[in-house]
Coordinates of C-alpha atoms and ligand atoms in Angstrom, one line a residue:
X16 CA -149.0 95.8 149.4
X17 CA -146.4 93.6 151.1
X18 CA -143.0 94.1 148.7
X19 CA -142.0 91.0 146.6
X20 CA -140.3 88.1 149.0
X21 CA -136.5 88.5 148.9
X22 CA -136.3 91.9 147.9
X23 CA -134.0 93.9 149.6
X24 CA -135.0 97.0 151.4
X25 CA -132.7 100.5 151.9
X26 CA -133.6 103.0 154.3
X27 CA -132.9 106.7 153.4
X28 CA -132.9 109.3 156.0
X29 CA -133.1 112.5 154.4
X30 CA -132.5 116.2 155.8
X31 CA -134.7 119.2 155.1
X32 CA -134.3 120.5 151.1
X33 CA -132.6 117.3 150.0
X34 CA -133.8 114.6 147.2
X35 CA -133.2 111.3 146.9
X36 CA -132.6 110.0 143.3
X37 CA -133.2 106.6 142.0
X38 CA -132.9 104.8 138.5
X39 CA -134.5 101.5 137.6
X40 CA -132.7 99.5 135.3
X41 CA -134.0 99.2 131.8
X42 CA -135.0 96.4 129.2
X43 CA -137.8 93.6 129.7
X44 CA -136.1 91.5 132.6
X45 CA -135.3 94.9 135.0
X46 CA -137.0 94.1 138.2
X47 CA -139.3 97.0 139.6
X48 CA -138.8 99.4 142.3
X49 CA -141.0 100.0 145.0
X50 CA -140.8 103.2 147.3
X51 CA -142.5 104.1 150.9
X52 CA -142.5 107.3 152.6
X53 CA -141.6 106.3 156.5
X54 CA -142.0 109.7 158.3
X55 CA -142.4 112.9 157.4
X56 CA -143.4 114.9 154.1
X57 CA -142.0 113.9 150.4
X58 CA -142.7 114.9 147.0
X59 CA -141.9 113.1 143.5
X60 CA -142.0 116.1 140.8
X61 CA -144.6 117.6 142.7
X62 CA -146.9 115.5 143.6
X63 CA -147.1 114.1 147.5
X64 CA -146.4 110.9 148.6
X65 CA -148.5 109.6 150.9
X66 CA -147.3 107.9 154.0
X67 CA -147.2 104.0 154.4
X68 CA -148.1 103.2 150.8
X69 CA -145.9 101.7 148.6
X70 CA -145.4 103.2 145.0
X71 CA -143.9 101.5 142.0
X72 CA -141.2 101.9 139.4
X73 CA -141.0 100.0 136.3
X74 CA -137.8 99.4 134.4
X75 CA -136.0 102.6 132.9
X76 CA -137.9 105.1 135.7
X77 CA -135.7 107.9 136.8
X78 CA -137.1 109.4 140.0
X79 CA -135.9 112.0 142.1
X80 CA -138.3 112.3 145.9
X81 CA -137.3 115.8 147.4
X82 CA -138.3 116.3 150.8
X83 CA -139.2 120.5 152.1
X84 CA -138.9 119.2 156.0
X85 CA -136.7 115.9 156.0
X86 CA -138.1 112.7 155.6
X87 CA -137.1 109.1 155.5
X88 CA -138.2 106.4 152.7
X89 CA -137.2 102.9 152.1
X90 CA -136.4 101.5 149.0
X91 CA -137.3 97.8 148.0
X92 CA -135.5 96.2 145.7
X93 CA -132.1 96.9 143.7
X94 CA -132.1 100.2 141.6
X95 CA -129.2 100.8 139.0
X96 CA -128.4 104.3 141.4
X97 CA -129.7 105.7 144.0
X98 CA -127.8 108.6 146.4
X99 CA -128.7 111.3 148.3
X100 CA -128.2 115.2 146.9
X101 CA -128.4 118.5 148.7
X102 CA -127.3 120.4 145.4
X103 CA -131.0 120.4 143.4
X104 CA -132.6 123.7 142.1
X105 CA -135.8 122.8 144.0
X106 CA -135.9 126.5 145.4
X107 CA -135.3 127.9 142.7
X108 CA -138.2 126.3 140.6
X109 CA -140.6 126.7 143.6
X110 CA -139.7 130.7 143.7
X111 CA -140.6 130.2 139.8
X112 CA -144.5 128.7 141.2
X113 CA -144.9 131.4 143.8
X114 CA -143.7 134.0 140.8
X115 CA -146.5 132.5 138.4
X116 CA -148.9 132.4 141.5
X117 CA -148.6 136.1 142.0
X118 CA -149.1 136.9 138.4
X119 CA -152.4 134.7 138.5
X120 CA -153.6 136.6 141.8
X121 CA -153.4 139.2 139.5
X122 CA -155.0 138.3 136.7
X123 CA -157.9 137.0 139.0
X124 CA -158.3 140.6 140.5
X125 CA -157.7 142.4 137.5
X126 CA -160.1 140.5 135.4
X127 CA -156.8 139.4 133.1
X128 CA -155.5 136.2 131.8
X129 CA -152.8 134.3 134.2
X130 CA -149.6 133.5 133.0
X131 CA -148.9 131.7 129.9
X132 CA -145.4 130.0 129.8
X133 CA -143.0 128.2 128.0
X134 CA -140.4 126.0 128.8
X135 CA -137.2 125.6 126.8
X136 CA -134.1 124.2 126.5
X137 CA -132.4 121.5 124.9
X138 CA -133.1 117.3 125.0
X139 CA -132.5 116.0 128.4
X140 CA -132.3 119.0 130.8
X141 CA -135.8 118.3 132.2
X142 CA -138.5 120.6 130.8
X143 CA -140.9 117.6 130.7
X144 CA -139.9 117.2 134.7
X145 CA -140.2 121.2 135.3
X146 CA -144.0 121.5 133.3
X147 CA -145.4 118.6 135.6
X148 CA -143.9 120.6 138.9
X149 CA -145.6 123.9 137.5
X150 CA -149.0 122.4 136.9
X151 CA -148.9 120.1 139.8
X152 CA -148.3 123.2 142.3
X153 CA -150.8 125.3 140.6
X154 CA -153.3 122.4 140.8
X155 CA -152.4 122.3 144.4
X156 CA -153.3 125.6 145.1
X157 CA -156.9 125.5 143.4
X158 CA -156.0 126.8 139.5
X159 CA -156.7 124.8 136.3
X160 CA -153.9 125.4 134.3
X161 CA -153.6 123.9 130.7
X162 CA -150.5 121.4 129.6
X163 CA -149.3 122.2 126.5
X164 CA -147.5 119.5 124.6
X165 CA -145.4 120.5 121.6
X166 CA -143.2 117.7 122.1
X167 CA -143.5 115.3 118.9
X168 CA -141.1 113.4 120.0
X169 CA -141.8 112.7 124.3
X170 CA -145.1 113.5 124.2
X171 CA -146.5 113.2 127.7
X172 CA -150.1 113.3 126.6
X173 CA -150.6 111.4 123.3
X174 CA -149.0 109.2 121.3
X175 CA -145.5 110.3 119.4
X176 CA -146.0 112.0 116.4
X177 CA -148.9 114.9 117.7
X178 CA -149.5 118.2 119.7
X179 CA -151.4 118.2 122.1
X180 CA -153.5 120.1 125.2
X181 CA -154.7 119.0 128.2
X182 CA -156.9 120.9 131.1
X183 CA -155.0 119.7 134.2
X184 CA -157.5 119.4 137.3
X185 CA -155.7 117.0 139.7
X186 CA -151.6 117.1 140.6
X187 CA -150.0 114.2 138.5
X188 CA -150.0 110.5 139.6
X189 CA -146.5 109.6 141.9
X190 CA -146.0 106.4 139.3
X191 CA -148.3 107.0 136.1
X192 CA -148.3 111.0 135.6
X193 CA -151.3 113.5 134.6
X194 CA -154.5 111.7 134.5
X195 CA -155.6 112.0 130.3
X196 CA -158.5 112.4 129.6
X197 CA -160.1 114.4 126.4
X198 CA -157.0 116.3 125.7
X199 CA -157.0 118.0 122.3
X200 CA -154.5 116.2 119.6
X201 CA -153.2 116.9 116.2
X202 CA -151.4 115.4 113.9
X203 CA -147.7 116.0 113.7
X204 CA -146.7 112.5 111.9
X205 CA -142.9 112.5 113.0
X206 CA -140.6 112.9 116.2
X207 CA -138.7 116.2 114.9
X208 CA -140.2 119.5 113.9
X209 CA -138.1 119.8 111.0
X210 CA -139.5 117.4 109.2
X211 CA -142.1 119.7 108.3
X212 CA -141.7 122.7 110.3
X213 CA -144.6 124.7 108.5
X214 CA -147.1 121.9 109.1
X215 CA -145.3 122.4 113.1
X216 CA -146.2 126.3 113.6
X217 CA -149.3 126.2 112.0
X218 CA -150.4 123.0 114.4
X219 CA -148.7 125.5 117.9
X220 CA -151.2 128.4 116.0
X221 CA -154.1 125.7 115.8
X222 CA -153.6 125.2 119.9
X223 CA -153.0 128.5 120.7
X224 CA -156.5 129.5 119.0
X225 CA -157.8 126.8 120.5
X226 CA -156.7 128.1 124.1
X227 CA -157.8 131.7 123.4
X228 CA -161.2 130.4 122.7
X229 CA -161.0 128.5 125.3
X230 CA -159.9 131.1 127.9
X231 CA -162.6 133.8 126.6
X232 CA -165.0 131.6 127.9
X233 CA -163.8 130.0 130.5
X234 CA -162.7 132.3 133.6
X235 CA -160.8 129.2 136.0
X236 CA -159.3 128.3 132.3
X237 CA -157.8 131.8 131.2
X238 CA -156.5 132.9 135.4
X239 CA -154.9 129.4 135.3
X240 CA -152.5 130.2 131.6
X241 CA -151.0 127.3 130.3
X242 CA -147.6 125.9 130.8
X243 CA -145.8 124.8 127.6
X244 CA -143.5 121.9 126.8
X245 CA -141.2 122.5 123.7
X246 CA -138.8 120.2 121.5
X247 CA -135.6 119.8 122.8
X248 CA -134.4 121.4 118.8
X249 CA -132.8 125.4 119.7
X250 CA -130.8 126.3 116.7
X251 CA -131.9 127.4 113.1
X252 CA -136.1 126.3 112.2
X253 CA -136.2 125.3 116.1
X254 CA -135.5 128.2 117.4
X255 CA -137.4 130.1 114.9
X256 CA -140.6 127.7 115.8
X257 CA -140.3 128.9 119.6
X258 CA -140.4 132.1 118.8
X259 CA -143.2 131.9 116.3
X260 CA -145.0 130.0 119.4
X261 CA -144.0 132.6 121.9
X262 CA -146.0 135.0 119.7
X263 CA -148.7 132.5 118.5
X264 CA -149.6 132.1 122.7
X265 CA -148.5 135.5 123.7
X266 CA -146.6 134.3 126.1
X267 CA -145.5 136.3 129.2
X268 CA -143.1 134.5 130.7
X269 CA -140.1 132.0 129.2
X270 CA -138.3 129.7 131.2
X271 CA -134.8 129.0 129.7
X272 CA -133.6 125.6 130.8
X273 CA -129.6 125.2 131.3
X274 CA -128.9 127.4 128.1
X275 CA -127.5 130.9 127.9
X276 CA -127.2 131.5 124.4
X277 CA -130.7 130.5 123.8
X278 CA -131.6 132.6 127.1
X279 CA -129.7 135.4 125.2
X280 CA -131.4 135.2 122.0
X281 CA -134.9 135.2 122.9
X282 CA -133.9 138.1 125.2
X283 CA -133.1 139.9 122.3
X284 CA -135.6 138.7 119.6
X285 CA -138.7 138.3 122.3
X286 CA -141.0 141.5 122.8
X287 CA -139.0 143.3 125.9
X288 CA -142.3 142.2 128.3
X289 CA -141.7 138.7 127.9
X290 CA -140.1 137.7 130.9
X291 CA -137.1 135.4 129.8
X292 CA -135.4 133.6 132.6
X293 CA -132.8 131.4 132.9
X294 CA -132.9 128.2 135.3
X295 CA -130.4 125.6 136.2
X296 CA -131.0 122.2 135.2
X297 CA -131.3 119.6 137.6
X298 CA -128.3 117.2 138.3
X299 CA -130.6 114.8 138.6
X300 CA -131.3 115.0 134.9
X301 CA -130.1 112.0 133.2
X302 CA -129.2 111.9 129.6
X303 CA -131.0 109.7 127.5
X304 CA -129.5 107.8 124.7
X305 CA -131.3 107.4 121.1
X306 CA -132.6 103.7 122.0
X307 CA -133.9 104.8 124.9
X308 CA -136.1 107.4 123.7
X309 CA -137.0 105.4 120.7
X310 CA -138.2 102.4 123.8
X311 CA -140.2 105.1 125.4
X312 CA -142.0 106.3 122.1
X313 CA -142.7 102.5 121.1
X314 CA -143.9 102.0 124.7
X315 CA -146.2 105.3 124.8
X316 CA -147.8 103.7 121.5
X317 CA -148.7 100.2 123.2
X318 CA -149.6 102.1 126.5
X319 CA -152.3 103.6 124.0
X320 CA -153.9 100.1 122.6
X321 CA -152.8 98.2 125.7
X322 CA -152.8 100.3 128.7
X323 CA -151.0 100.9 131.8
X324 CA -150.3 99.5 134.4
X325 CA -153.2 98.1 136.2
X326 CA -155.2 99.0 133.3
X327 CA -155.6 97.0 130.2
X328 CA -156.8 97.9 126.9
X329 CA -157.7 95.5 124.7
X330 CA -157.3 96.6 121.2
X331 CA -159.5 95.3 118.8
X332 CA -158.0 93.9 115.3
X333 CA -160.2 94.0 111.6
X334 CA -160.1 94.9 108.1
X335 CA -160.4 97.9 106.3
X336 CA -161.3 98.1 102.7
X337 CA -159.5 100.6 101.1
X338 CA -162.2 102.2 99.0
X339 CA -163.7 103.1 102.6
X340 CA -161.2 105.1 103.6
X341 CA -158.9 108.0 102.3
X342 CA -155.7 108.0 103.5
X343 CA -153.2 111.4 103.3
X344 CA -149.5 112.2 104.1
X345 CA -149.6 116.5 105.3
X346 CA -147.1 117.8 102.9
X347 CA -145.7 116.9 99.5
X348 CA -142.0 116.3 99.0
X349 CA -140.2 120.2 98.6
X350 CA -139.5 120.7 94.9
X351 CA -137.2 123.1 93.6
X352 CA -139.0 126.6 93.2
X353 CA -138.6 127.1 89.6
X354 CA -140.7 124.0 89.1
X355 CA -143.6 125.0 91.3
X356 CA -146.6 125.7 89.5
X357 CA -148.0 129.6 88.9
X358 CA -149.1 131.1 91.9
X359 CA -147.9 128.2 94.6
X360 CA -145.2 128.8 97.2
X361 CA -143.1 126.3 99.0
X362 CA -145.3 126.8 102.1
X363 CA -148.7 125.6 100.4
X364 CA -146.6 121.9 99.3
X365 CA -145.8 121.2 102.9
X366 CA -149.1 121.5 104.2
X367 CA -150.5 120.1 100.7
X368 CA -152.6 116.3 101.6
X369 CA -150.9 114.1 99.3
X370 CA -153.4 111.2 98.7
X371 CA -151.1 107.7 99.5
X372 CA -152.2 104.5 97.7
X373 CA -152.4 102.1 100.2
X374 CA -149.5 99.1 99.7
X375 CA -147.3 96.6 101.5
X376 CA -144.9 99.5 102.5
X377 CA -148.2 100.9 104.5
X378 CA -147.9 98.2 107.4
X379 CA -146.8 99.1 110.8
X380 CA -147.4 102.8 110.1
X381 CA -149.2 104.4 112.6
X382 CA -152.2 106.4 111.5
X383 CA -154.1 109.1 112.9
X384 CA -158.1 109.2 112.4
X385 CA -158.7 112.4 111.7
X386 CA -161.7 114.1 113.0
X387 CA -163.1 116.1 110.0
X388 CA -166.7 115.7 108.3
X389 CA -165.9 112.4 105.7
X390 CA -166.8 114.1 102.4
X391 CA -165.1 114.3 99.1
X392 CA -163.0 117.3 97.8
X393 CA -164.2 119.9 99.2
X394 CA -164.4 118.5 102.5
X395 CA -160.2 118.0 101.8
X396 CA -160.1 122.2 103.3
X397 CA -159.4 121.9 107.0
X398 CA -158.0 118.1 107.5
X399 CA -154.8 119.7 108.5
X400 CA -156.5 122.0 111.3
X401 CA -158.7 119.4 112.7
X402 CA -157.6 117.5 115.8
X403 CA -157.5 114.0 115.8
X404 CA -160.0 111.6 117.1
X405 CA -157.9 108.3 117.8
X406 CA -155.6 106.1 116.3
X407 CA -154.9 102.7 114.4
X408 CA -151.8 101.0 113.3
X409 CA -151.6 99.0 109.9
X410 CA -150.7 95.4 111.0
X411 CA -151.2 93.7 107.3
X412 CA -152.0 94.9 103.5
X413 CA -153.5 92.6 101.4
X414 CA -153.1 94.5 97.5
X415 CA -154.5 91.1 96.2
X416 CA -158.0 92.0 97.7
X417 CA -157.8 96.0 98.3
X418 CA -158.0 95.3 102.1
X419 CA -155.7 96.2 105.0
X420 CA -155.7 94.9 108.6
X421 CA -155.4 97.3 111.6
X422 CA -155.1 97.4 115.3
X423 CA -157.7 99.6 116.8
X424 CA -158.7 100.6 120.2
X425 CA -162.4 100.6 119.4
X426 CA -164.0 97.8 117.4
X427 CA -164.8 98.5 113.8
X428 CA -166.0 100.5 112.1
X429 CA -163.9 103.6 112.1
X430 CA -165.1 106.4 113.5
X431 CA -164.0 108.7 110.6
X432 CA -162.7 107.6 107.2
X433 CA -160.1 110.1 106.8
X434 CA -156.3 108.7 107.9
X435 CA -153.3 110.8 108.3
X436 CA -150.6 108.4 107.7
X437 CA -147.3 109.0 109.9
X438 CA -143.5 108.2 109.7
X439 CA -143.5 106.5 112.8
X440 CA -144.0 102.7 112.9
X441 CA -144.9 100.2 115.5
X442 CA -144.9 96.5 115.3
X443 CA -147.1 94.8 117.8
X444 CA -145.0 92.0 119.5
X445 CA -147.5 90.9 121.9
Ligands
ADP193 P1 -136.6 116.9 128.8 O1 -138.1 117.1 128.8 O2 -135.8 118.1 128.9 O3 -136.1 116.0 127.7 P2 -137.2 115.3 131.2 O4 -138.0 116.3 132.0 O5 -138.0 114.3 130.4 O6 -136.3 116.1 130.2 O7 -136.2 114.6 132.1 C1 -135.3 113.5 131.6 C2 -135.3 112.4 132.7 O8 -134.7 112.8 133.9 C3 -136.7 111.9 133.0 O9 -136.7 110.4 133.0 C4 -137.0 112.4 134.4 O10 -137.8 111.5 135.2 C5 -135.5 112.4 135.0 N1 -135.4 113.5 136.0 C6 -135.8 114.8 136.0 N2 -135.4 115.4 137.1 C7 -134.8 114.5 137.9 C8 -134.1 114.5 139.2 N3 -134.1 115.6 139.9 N4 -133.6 113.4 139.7 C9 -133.6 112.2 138.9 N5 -134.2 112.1 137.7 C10 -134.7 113.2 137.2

């Protein structure tokens, strides 16, 4: 537990409704951060640090540690920044817990469902950061709220590419986050919504049943509501796919990051008893740039075969013949209307399977295992809806012999023999 030899240590003393905020470098050679709470009470999005125990950053973390009482913390090692603000919206967000608390009071004496929210906002104003302070205070205070991801590109629960839901029954890890286990996936198969933003709302209706089914049975489940994370896309198909998943959840309350025309809009195109309220962003929020969010998607995809941190995976490699398995891209390319055939609208081609003959241009995709029943034709009906059940990632095709390598997390043979190829790509450099 003893910091590194040589590193240098900073002492920060901070007052009473202050943060601290750090960035470690990024890239491969960045050397890590550690932090230690000295004396008195500290938080890192919502989670407590405990005293005398020394967390760790790895390259590219941006942290924030805001203190309710004052506190100090040393720092060891050399962050890219670190400075002391007063100015954070810290109140602000916890006046939004005690708000949501109230309603799920409610709920519980009413025999109702708690609150379900959604976050949104544009890229980079830190929805991601404001979800894990919601469900890490509710957690806190005994409820078992649901994470919603509809992310596809910063997902926090699965790889890139999915949706996603998670039960959340402890407050997040300080250094790795919400603890996942069994959250519900599907298959999105690219970082953008628009990409095929019918295959997107019907995947936030897939959840949202999911949830409803969920809640009618489960009491702790429905008082708790979910919190929802959106894409960081506002305008045109994006903003139509938040309101489509404002409806699809019946949501009660939205929390506008940093935005007042998209605050204004859904004020005006939302049902008049969704709350709609607009929050500051944190200055704490860094911007991201491109590379930097295509790092962290490449990295969420090797966390997946090789774990994190102190826990390794270790991914299993074999072949795949490929008249054992049925591989699909959701959604044939659009074609003009006057060419579609009798009776078939532009929505039935984009959540159409098109069956993909497996060829060189196949490796590095990522593909996601689907979950259905294997089973011909027939069995095609409901691919789309079904969640996921792991993925593997195409290291090698061999056309010669009909046989394609792939990295796997569980040894062979696949679970399920129906693949859902995706856009996104990941070449194993280890
Ligand atoms: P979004 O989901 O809107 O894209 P995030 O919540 O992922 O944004 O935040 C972007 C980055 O900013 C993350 O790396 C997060 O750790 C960091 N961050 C959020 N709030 C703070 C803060 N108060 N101080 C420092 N860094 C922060």
């Amino acid at each position: 537990d003893v910091p590194a030899a040589g590193k240098v240590s900073t002492r920060f003393d901070l007052e009473k409704e202050t943060e601290l905020r750090f960035e470690v470098e990024a890239g491969e050679a960045a050397e890590q951060v550690e932090l230690e709470l000295l004396t008195g009470m500290a938080e890192v999005f919502g989670s407590e640090l405990n005293r005398n125990k020394k967390y760790t950053f790895g390259a590219g973390s941006k942290i924030a540690v805001f203190t309710w009482q004052g506190c100090s913390v040393n720092l060891y090692g050399k962050p890219e920044v670190a400075y002391v603000s007063k100015d954070t919206p810290m109140l602000l967000y916890l006046n939004t817990h005690a708000a949501l608390e109230q309603m799920r009071k409610q709920a519980e004496r009413d025999n109702e469902r708690g609150p379900r929210v959604m976050v949104v906002g544009p890229t980079d104003v830190g929805k991601s950061t404001v979800c894990r302070l919601l469900l890490s205070y509710a957690v806190r205070v005994g409820r078992r709220p649901t994470l919603v991801e509809l992310d596809v590109g910063q997902s926090g629960v699965s790889v890139p590419g999915t949706v996603s839901a998670l039960c959340i029954e402890r407050p997040a890890d300080v250094e790795e986050g919400f603890s996942v286990q069994a959250p519900l996936v599907y298959h999105f198969g690219s970082t953008t919504p628009g990409t095929n933003i019918k295959l997107y709302n019907k995947l936030t209706s897939c959840l949202a049943e999911v949830f409803s089914q969920r809640c009618e049975v489960n009491r702790k489940a429905s008082v708790g509501g979910c919190i929802i994370n959106t894409c960081g896309w506002v305008k045109g198909s994006g903003y139509q796919a938040l309101v489509h998943c404002a409806s699809a959840f019946q949501v009660d309350v939205v929390l506008v990051l940093d935005h007042e025309r998209l605050y204004n809009e859904l004020k005006r195109d939302l049902p008049h008893f969704v709350r709609v309220v607009l929050l500051p962003k944190s200055g704490g929020v860094v911007e991201r740039s491109k590379e930097c969010r295509r790092d962290a998607r490449d990295e969420k995809i090797r966390e997946y075969f090789y774990g994190f941190r102190g826990v390794s995976f270790y991914p299993f490699s074999f072949e795949v013949r490929f008249s054992d398995v049925r591989i699909y891209k959701i959604g044939a390319p659009s074609i003009p209307d006057s060419c579609l055939p009798l009776g078939m609208s532009q929505d039935d081609t984009q959540l159409k399977l098109v069956p993909v003959t497996p060829g060189r241009d196949l490796t590095y995709h990522v593909l996601s295992v689907s979950s259905a029943e294997d089973g011909e034709e027939g069995a095609r009906k409901g691919i789309v809806e079904s969640p996921v059940c792991g993925f593997i990632v195409v290291t090698y095709v061999d056309t010669q012999t009909q046989v394609m390598k792939v990295l796997s997390p569980a040894p062979r043979p696949l679970p399920r023999h129906t693949l859902l190829i995706m856009d996104i790509r990941f070449m194993d450099m280890k």
